[in-house]
């Protein structure tokens, strides 16, 4: 016996799976014959999409229900199918963040085991045309999307190629699924301004330009592993403004890799093996930066650790919010900060005109108020001791107060002001005091060219640019110093220091100006006081008041200038000596050796009754490595 049922229906509503959206407003024709069922769908609705045509079929004596239809409607329905239907059990919450919009055409196919509905088979084939996609968590908006997206329970979500626009730039995308993990790969040009949106951290203030970027999004149901966002770029076309070798021009290739786990708020990155880092995005400041090679580890404390080594820099320290204040002040403490340059030889001059790089525009006005402490500061091979300061960024300026330095028994104090912006400039005021300068110079590998029992110095300096853009050629201001009870020794690499002030060859000059050769038994020129006062203008130091050296056997005055850029001296030296100890010398200088003997006898007879002062003048000119000392005539003085 055969049983058949025919049914035409309008406004029909039915469900073919308990977890699948119902068919509404259906115009259908149903044909049941024994165990065979066929439903033709002339029209209807699923969600907000229109069914143009479709059918449902259960073959005779089969437990497999088949369904197929063509849907026309808004792309938002596709997102609902992925997240709220039975597919949600397969895909998890990975696509909850997807917000599609625009008209789409979808071919839908289902296989529903009647005796086991949970073993649902699904085929969804959607064609996109000028659609939009908003990823709300990252606030990323893709526009003008064209292409096809497929989902099957066997292969997951896939797409061979999608085209669209992101940040008004063309992008290509493909989607692949392996097991329960879906990966979305995007490729396109991204400007540095928009790179922040992709990376999840602020990069645009240090980058400028546009580069090709590959963005990979990994989606799965395991929240500890997904979602995951990976960003890769060679940064060709993007300039990087960072200190030292971290900077690069736009045409140079440097790899940037950023790895983000939004769910557990972790971000890892590496920049061309020069800078590695890990950050906790849920904390105000928690992470670790490693300079050069190394594997960063997230610290337990809420602070940013900085450690590692690059050509030009070696450091270890941390930055954290201050526990002593509640007004946003921060604390930076470094165990050591070692800065190097091309000439690390300990015999290098103390003053060089190009020890710092130029054009490194770091905007520090975005930083909070900061207390900085460096326990071991070094420049090249030279130890600079322990330093502290208070940094106070303000609008268009940064003020550095309470600058304190300590090296051996020398102390330095001062303040600085950095005017930022187009006409950036730095002003620095320093005061130095201590005992024996030779101890510091010897520590720096400069020998002991200048020994002092007491030394005091002050400086008011200015130069264009940021504090680290110091260069002798741009230097202006004034400085002065005074040293008591010391000795000048012309030997060793420390002679460079003496050349700067025109003190080189004074020992030779001293020996030429007296008959008492006992000074040859003791190296150096002894002085009771040495003081100087200089003006600086674009690297040229000119005496405001003559450099004065008062000693037991002579007094000297040095006036003139030294060009610290070209290392040229242009100085005049006047030496005042007691006539009683130099009568014979005067005769020698006059070219009359026979008179010298008579003057010597006369001096011995007359004793201190002829104790007068004579003055001799010299010029000191030429390069400070080989200066020329010339005697001046009386009318030239």
XYZ file of C-alpha atoms in Angstrom:
637
model
C 0.000 0.000 0.000
C 1.236 3.463 -0.887
C 0.495 6.616 1.057
C 0.838 10.021 -0.559
C 0.189 13.535 0.674
C 0.194 16.721 -1.367
C 0.092 20.146 0.259
C 0.302 23.715 -0.961
C 0.874 26.281 1.801
C 1.179 30.048 2.129
C 2.786 31.890 5.041
C 4.264 28.596 6.153
C 6.715 28.463 9.044
C 8.796 25.441 9.879
C 12.172 24.395 11.276
C 14.401 21.703 9.857
C 16.819 21.770 12.820
C 16.264 22.894 16.433
C 19.355 25.129 16.412
C 18.848 26.577 12.941
C 16.800 29.679 12.097
C 13.214 28.854 11.080
C 11.809 29.409 7.617
C 9.138 32.129 7.732
C 6.523 33.423 5.292
C 7.089 30.364 3.155
C 5.189 29.518 -0.023
C 5.762 25.828 -0.347
C 4.627 22.630 -2.042
C 4.938 19.470 0.084
C 4.845 15.950 -1.357
C 4.980 12.951 0.992
C 5.006 9.445 -0.471
C 5.499 6.663 2.034
C 8.917 7.441 3.617
C 9.955 9.919 0.941
C 9.498 13.625 1.616
C 9.998 16.578 -0.719
C 9.304 20.214 -0.016
C 9.747 22.785 -2.754
C 10.192 26.333 -1.454
C 9.052 28.944 -3.947
C 9.773 31.801 -1.557
C 10.249 32.554 2.104
C 12.591 34.109 4.627
C 15.422 32.963 6.870
C 16.359 35.733 9.297
C 16.254 38.862 7.096
C 17.243 37.107 3.904
C 14.855 36.239 1.112
C 14.692 32.657 -0.152
C 14.606 32.857 -3.957
C 14.303 29.114 -4.325
C 14.951 25.994 -2.301
C 13.992 22.467 -1.498
C 14.038 19.939 1.334
C 14.321 16.244 0.523
C 14.257 13.029 2.567
C 14.969 10.029 0.343
C 12.965 6.820 0.800
C 13.979 4.796 3.829
C 16.750 7.318 4.588
C 17.632 8.997 7.852
C 19.433 11.889 6.059
C 17.441 15.061 5.423
C 18.818 17.293 2.679
C 18.145 20.994 2.333
C 19.306 23.511 -0.277
C 18.349 27.122 -0.970
C 19.518 30.387 -2.469
C 19.316 33.402 -0.168
C 19.390 37.096 -1.014
C 19.763 39.574 1.813
C 21.929 41.572 4.159
C 25.406 40.286 5.020
C 24.596 40.577 8.719
C 22.665 37.311 8.375
C 25.910 35.571 7.421
C 27.443 36.611 10.735
C 24.366 35.332 12.592
C 24.647 31.976 10.828
C 28.295 31.729 11.877
C 27.749 32.640 15.507
C 24.143 32.019 16.603
C 23.064 28.990 14.619
C 24.160 25.401 15.001
C 27.463 26.521 13.464
C 28.282 28.306 16.709
C 29.019 24.941 18.304
C 31.579 24.275 15.589
C 33.183 27.699 15.406
C 32.937 28.846 19.024
C 32.922 32.597 19.806
C 35.651 33.377 17.263
C 33.311 35.206 14.859
C 31.199 37.024 17.433
C 33.228 40.160 16.674
C 32.450 40.105 12.932
C 29.858 42.643 11.797
C 29.166 42.274 8.075
C 26.937 44.678 6.165
C 25.733 44.976 2.592
C 23.847 42.781 0.135
C 25.032 39.207 -0.418
C 23.967 36.078 -2.247
C 24.282 32.804 -0.317
C 23.857 29.216 -1.418
C 22.962 27.139 1.637
C 23.089 23.371 1.873
C 22.344 21.192 4.905
C 22.447 17.502 5.686
C 20.585 16.670 8.892
C 20.653 13.088 10.236
C 17.100 12.532 11.455
C 18.217 10.068 14.091
C 21.177 12.256 15.188
C 20.594 15.968 14.441
C 23.823 16.978 16.151
C 25.779 15.459 13.231
C 24.756 18.344 11.039
C 26.468 18.802 7.667
C 26.629 22.358 6.360
C 27.712 24.039 3.143
C 27.497 27.851 2.985
C 28.747 29.597 -0.144
C 28.445 33.393 0.020
C 29.295 35.928 -2.664
C 30.260 39.409 -1.410
C 30.015 42.533 -3.523
C 31.141 45.892 -2.146
C 30.396 44.776 1.410
C 31.789 46.103 4.685
C 33.237 44.266 7.676
C 33.719 45.820 11.094
C 35.867 44.086 13.718
C 34.580 45.960 16.722
C 37.189 44.804 19.226
C 40.053 46.238 17.113
C 37.845 48.919 15.517
C 38.977 47.821 12.058
C 36.690 48.619 9.112
C 37.093 46.859 5.775
C 35.187 48.378 2.868
C 34.363 47.463 -0.733
C 34.856 43.739 -0.125
C 34.503 41.525 -3.197
C 34.903 37.758 -3.359
C 33.522 34.505 -2.073
C 33.493 32.910 1.379
C 32.742 29.244 1.902
C 31.984 27.242 5.005
C 31.656 23.474 5.139
C 31.728 21.226 8.157
C 34.452 19.217 6.404
C 36.805 22.102 5.468
C 35.704 24.901 7.777
C 35.723 28.536 6.689
C 37.762 29.208 3.523
C 38.245 31.818 0.844
C 40.749 31.726 -1.983
C 40.778 35.482 -2.405
C 38.952 38.501 -1.079
C 39.612 42.047 -2.176
C 38.727 45.198 -0.318
C 39.987 48.383 1.238
C 41.378 49.061 4.691
C 42.297 52.605 5.779
C 41.449 53.613 2.173
C 44.190 51.293 0.829
C 43.685 48.168 -1.279
C 44.081 44.865 0.579
C 43.928 41.202 -0.453
C 42.824 38.454 1.905
C 42.453 34.695 2.037
C 40.949 32.415 4.676
C 41.993 28.876 5.559
C 40.921 26.431 8.247
C 42.798 23.514 9.732
C 40.925 21.471 12.305
C 39.278 23.880 14.707
C 41.606 26.783 13.863
C 40.785 29.406 11.226
C 43.374 31.847 9.901
C 42.678 35.058 8.001
C 45.631 36.398 6.006
C 45.622 40.009 4.796
C 48.196 41.795 2.658
C 48.290 45.488 1.785
C 49.859 48.889 2.236
C 49.397 50.584 5.609
C 50.560 54.050 6.598
C 52.375 54.580 9.879
C 49.416 56.587 11.192
C 47.126 53.557 10.818
C 49.654 50.990 11.979
C 48.594 51.737 15.565
C 45.152 50.240 14.881
C 46.663 47.012 13.612
C 49.416 46.627 16.212
C 47.390 47.750 19.206
C 50.211 49.996 20.437
C 51.268 53.543 19.593
C 53.915 53.472 16.867
C 53.022 56.413 14.640
C 54.940 59.009 16.682
C 58.179 57.206 15.815
C 57.321 55.964 12.310
C 56.509 57.923 9.177
C 55.639 56.604 5.747
C 53.782 53.667 4.215
C 54.781 49.999 3.953
C 53.409 46.646 2.875
C 51.992 44.776 5.881
C 50.911 41.161 6.321
C 48.269 40.687 8.996
C 47.342 37.194 10.181
C 44.346 36.638 12.482
C 43.991 33.223 14.118
C 40.496 32.315 15.349
C 39.525 29.294 17.437
C 37.385 28.262 20.383
C 40.341 28.035 22.819
C 40.399 31.444 24.509
C 43.920 30.999 25.915
C 45.238 30.694 22.346
C 42.787 32.747 20.317
C 42.109 35.163 18.947
C 45.679 35.902 17.926
C 46.851 38.733 15.691
C 50.251 38.683 13.997
C 51.661 41.600 12.028
C 54.708 41.426 9.752
C 56.382 44.111 7.667
C 59.779 44.859 6.156
C 59.064 48.588 6.783
C 60.348 49.540 3.310
C 58.835 52.960 2.714
C 58.652 53.814 6.413
C 61.274 55.886 8.249
C 61.980 55.034 11.884
C 62.982 57.863 14.251
C 64.651 56.152 17.209
C 68.019 56.699 18.915
C 71.259 55.023 17.886
C 71.124 52.259 15.294
C 67.393 51.723 15.843
C 66.752 54.589 13.410
C 66.456 53.896 9.690
C 65.618 55.778 6.471
C 62.473 54.945 4.536
C 64.239 52.986 1.783
C 65.993 50.576 4.162
C 64.480 47.186 4.996
C 63.980 46.258 8.664
C 61.685 43.469 9.843
C 58.918 44.253 12.327
C 56.881 41.463 13.925
C 54.038 42.034 16.402
C 52.163 39.162 18.068
C 49.010 40.015 20.055
C 46.784 37.831 22.241
C 43.856 40.169 22.998
C 42.066 37.767 25.357
C 44.992 37.501 27.789
C 46.228 41.036 26.987
C 49.710 39.997 25.868
C 51.784 41.592 23.143
C 55.153 40.339 21.898
C 57.262 42.079 19.260
C 60.698 42.124 17.732
C 62.291 44.766 15.545
C 64.947 43.307 13.244
C 66.780 41.550 16.106
C 67.607 44.995 17.506
C 64.732 45.358 19.961
C 62.522 42.651 21.465
C 59.659 43.180 23.879
C 56.684 41.773 25.755
C 53.907 43.958 27.196
C 50.875 43.389 29.400
C 48.158 45.443 27.701
C 45.870 45.265 30.715
C 48.354 47.019 33.024
C 49.355 50.684 33.105
C 52.997 49.763 32.566
C 54.205 46.183 32.739
C 56.640 44.614 30.330
C 60.228 44.061 29.336
C 62.331 45.474 26.486
C 65.503 43.674 25.421
C 68.078 45.518 23.320
C 69.741 43.238 20.787
C 69.401 39.465 21.055
C 67.439 37.874 23.870
C 64.066 36.540 24.924
C 61.960 39.069 26.863
C 60.095 37.804 29.930
C 57.118 39.536 31.507
C 58.181 40.761 34.978
C 56.193 40.035 38.111
C 56.208 43.679 39.210
C 54.176 46.413 37.497
C 57.084 48.070 35.737
C 58.808 48.266 32.369
C 62.247 46.641 32.463
C 64.911 47.681 29.952
C 68.071 45.639 29.467
C 70.485 44.471 26.825
C 73.170 45.768 24.536
C 73.428 47.452 21.140
C 76.366 49.061 19.377
C 76.471 52.381 21.194
C 74.379 51.395 24.218
C 74.415 48.918 27.106
C 71.916 49.219 29.951
C 69.859 47.553 32.652
C 67.075 49.236 34.597
C 63.356 49.781 34.898
C 60.604 52.401 34.766
C 57.560 52.317 37.025
C 54.928 54.605 38.544
C 56.219 56.188 41.738
C 54.757 54.707 44.915
C 55.540 57.929 46.777
C 53.194 60.149 44.791
C 49.689 59.890 43.391
C 49.863 62.614 40.742
C 51.207 60.542 37.840
C 54.908 60.844 38.638
C 57.169 58.011 37.455
C 60.481 56.576 38.591
C 63.267 55.363 36.277
C 66.188 53.577 37.896
C 69.126 52.091 35.994
C 71.883 49.998 37.471
C 74.056 51.034 34.571
C 73.828 53.037 31.369
C 76.905 52.760 29.150
C 77.050 54.896 26.009
C 79.758 54.246 23.443
C 80.896 55.898 20.252
C 83.218 55.082 17.378
C 86.330 56.149 19.236
C 86.378 54.164 22.465
C 90.125 54.443 22.919
C 90.837 55.717 26.403
C 93.423 58.086 24.965
C 90.819 59.897 22.858
C 90.422 63.634 23.409
C 87.914 64.641 26.050
C 86.324 67.099 23.676
C 85.140 66.036 20.244
C 82.920 67.908 17.825
C 80.792 64.946 16.693
C 80.245 62.544 19.570
C 76.471 62.502 19.254
C 74.121 61.723 16.391
C 71.924 64.424 14.942
C 68.324 64.483 13.804
C 66.823 62.158 16.403
C 63.470 63.868 17.102
C 62.061 62.061 20.136
C 59.008 63.817 21.570
C 59.497 63.543 25.330
C 56.665 65.925 26.112
C 54.350 62.900 26.017
C 56.174 61.339 28.955
C 55.039 61.766 32.558
C 56.954 63.602 35.248
C 59.961 61.430 36.017
C 62.660 60.915 38.630
C 65.730 59.393 36.978
C 68.578 57.625 38.759
C 71.616 56.077 37.055
C 74.033 54.312 39.376
C 76.777 53.798 36.797
C 76.935 56.161 33.808
C 79.713 55.705 31.250
C 80.649 57.406 28.000
C 82.923 55.147 26.030
C 85.572 53.909 28.454
C 85.062 56.858 30.792
C 83.152 56.400 34.030
C 80.900 59.366 34.821
C 79.667 58.117 38.186
C 76.196 58.234 39.713
C 73.539 60.657 38.431
C 70.044 61.725 39.413
C 67.620 64.294 38.016
C 63.949 65.249 37.971
C 62.316 65.595 34.542
C 59.180 67.723 34.222
C 57.597 67.771 30.729
C 55.382 70.730 29.964
C 53.760 72.172 26.869
C 56.516 72.658 24.276
C 59.284 72.271 26.849
C 60.957 69.876 29.256
C 62.622 71.064 32.465
C 65.347 69.023 34.148
C 65.726 70.043 37.791
C 67.983 68.808 40.588
C 70.689 67.406 38.336
C 73.201 65.728 40.634
C 76.350 63.838 39.677
C 78.980 62.123 41.826
C 82.345 60.737 40.657
C 85.077 60.014 43.203
C 85.077 63.124 45.415
C 83.776 65.428 42.680
C 80.169 66.588 42.795
C 78.168 68.242 40.038
C 74.825 70.030 40.320
C 72.686 71.938 37.880
C 69.533 72.222 35.829
C 68.570 72.158 32.155
C 65.779 73.427 29.932
C 64.789 71.875 26.611
C 62.598 73.925 24.307
C 60.910 71.534 21.868
C 59.273 72.205 18.535
C 60.577 73.769 15.342
C 63.220 75.910 17.042
C 64.340 73.335 19.579
C 67.192 74.313 21.894
C 68.766 73.132 25.136
C 70.140 75.295 27.955
C 72.327 73.757 30.654
C 73.711 75.212 33.891
C 76.310 73.195 35.822
C 78.435 73.664 38.932
C 81.381 71.367 39.634
C 83.536 71.088 42.742
C 86.135 68.637 44.041
C 89.736 68.157 45.044
C 92.292 66.486 42.748
C 91.282 66.564 39.083
C 94.167 64.222 38.291
C 92.328 61.352 40.008
C 89.413 61.710 37.581
C 91.665 62.092 34.540
C 93.644 59.039 35.566
C 90.403 57.055 35.938
C 89.592 58.056 32.366
C 92.958 56.833 31.108
C 94.262 60.375 30.592
C 97.211 60.211 32.965
C 97.712 62.977 35.542
C 98.316 66.115 33.451
C 96.736 68.522 35.960
C 96.934 67.988 39.693
C 94.888 70.199 42.014
C 94.159 70.367 45.713
C 90.861 72.140 45.043
C 88.865 72.762 41.884
C 85.616 74.651 41.204
C 83.972 75.241 37.827
C 80.732 76.684 36.468
C 79.182 76.500 32.997
C 76.154 77.982 31.287
C 75.856 76.276 27.902
C 73.339 76.284 25.076
C 72.998 74.411 21.778
C 70.261 73.847 19.164
C 68.234 70.643 19.341
C 67.568 68.109 22.066
C 69.892 67.419 25.017
C 71.450 64.372 23.352
C 72.160 66.391 20.183
C 75.070 68.107 21.888
C 77.873 69.032 19.487
C 80.885 71.247 20.049
C 80.356 73.008 16.711
C 76.954 74.285 17.922
C 77.987 75.087 21.472
C 77.549 78.535 22.994
C 77.644 80.062 26.469
C 80.216 80.780 29.176
C 82.318 78.706 31.548
C 84.928 79.386 34.169
C 87.106 77.464 36.597
C 89.541 78.008 39.463
C 92.124 75.533 40.746
C 94.338 75.903 43.825
C 97.747 74.501 44.772
C 98.487 72.241 41.855
C 100.898 71.171 39.183
C 100.814 70.974 35.374
C 102.550 67.964 33.860
C 103.062 67.812 30.089
C 102.997 64.076 29.528
C 100.610 61.296 28.634
C 97.379 61.447 26.713
C 96.022 64.028 29.138
C 98.024 66.706 27.321
C 94.876 67.132 25.192
C 93.216 68.877 28.111
C 96.143 71.292 28.452
C 96.047 72.097 24.738
C 92.460 73.325 24.999
C 93.429 76.044 27.473
C 96.794 76.834 25.879
C 98.661 75.439 28.875
C 100.791 73.106 26.788
C 104.497 74.036 26.563
C 104.314 76.093 29.756
C 106.824 73.788 31.407
C 109.216 74.395 28.541
C 108.578 78.114 28.735
C 109.127 78.046 32.490
C 112.487 76.359 32.125
C 113.558 78.921 29.543
C 112.749 81.785 31.917
C 114.955 80.970 34.885
C 118.481 80.117 35.851
C 117.464 77.896 38.748
C 117.302 74.418 37.173
C 116.149 72.660 40.312
C 112.678 72.412 38.723
C 114.086 69.831 36.325
C 114.334 67.436 39.258
C 110.571 67.596 39.716
C 108.333 67.190 36.654
C 105.757 69.855 36.016
C 104.968 73.454 36.642
C 103.809 74.210 40.185
C 101.139 76.851 40.710
C 99.386 78.438 43.662
C 96.280 79.301 41.674
C 94.999 78.740 38.155
C 91.799 80.392 36.958
C 90.073 81.151 33.657
C 86.856 82.648 32.285
C 85.697 81.847 28.714
C 82.994 82.767 26.232
C 81.784 80.055 23.843
C 80.317 80.799 20.420
C 79.772 77.984 17.917
C 82.619 75.982 19.335
C 85.121 78.848 19.629
C 86.265 79.531 23.207
C 87.521 83.090 23.799
C 88.870 84.397 27.092
C 86.574 86.887 28.790
C 89.329 87.540 31.307
C 92.837 86.182 30.757
C 93.684 82.786 32.098
C 95.923 83.488 35.116
C 98.500 81.142 36.590
C 100.222 82.297 39.784
C 103.226 80.247 40.850
C 106.210 80.478 43.184
C 108.611 81.229 40.315
C 106.429 83.028 37.777
C 102.994 84.395 36.955
C 101.412 83.894 33.552
C 98.462 85.367 31.702
C 96.979 83.741 28.611
C 94.445 85.537 26.425
C 92.955 84.651 23.070
C 90.877 81.870 21.626
C 90.842 78.193 20.770
C 88.693 76.778 17.988
C 87.363 73.481 19.331
C 86.141 72.530 15.847
C 89.468 72.896 14.026
C 91.687 72.563 17.151
C 93.495 75.787 16.243
C 95.067 78.016 18.916
C 95.405 81.787 18.735
C 96.705 82.896 22.114
C 99.054 85.413 23.648
C 101.067 84.480 26.731
C 102.590 87.028 29.095
C 105.019 85.770 31.741
C 106.023 87.858 34.729
C 109.158 86.705 36.633
C 111.344 88.282 39.341
C 114.260 90.063 37.651
C 116.726 88.892 40.321
C 116.360 85.288 39.276
C 116.430 85.937 35.538
C 118.937 88.716 34.786
C 121.182 86.407 32.846
C 118.240 85.122 30.875
C 117.376 88.616 29.757
C 120.902 89.087 28.462
C 120.726 85.804 26.606
C 117.426 86.856 25.036
C 119.091 90.099 23.986
C 121.896 88.159 22.318
C 124.672 89.212 24.786
C 125.962 86.134 26.656
C 128.969 88.052 27.985
C 126.635 90.518 29.676
C 124.797 87.650 31.290
C 127.786 86.756 33.419
C 128.251 90.325 34.622
C 124.555 90.668 35.429
C 124.660 87.447 37.368
C 127.584 88.733 39.534
C 125.865 92.096 39.928
C 122.664 90.377 41.058
C 124.505 88.377 43.677
C 126.163 91.529 45.057
C 122.986 93.646 45.158
C 120.678 90.847 46.477
C 117.008 91.721 47.089
C 117.602 95.398 46.415
C 117.121 94.633 42.719
C 113.987 92.497 43.204
C 111.857 93.828 40.384
C 109.463 92.310 37.896
C 110.133 91.695 34.221
C 107.484 90.667 31.694
C 108.022 88.590 28.576
C 105.330 87.952 25.922
C 104.870 85.041 23.541
C 102.282 83.964 20.972
C 100.927 80.444 20.876
C 99.375 79.639 17.469
C 98.646 76.710 15.170
C 97.133 73.294 15.690
C 97.151 72.210 19.307
C 98.997 68.998 18.396
C 101.987 71.088 17.259
C 101.608 74.705 18.454
C 104.159 77.354 17.634
C 105.576 79.415 20.526
C 107.072 82.744 19.350
C 108.698 85.533 21.393
C 107.178 88.999 20.899
C 109.191 92.201 20.689
C 108.458 94.995 23.146
C 106.390 96.979 20.644
C 104.304 93.875 19.791
C 103.147 93.152 23.338
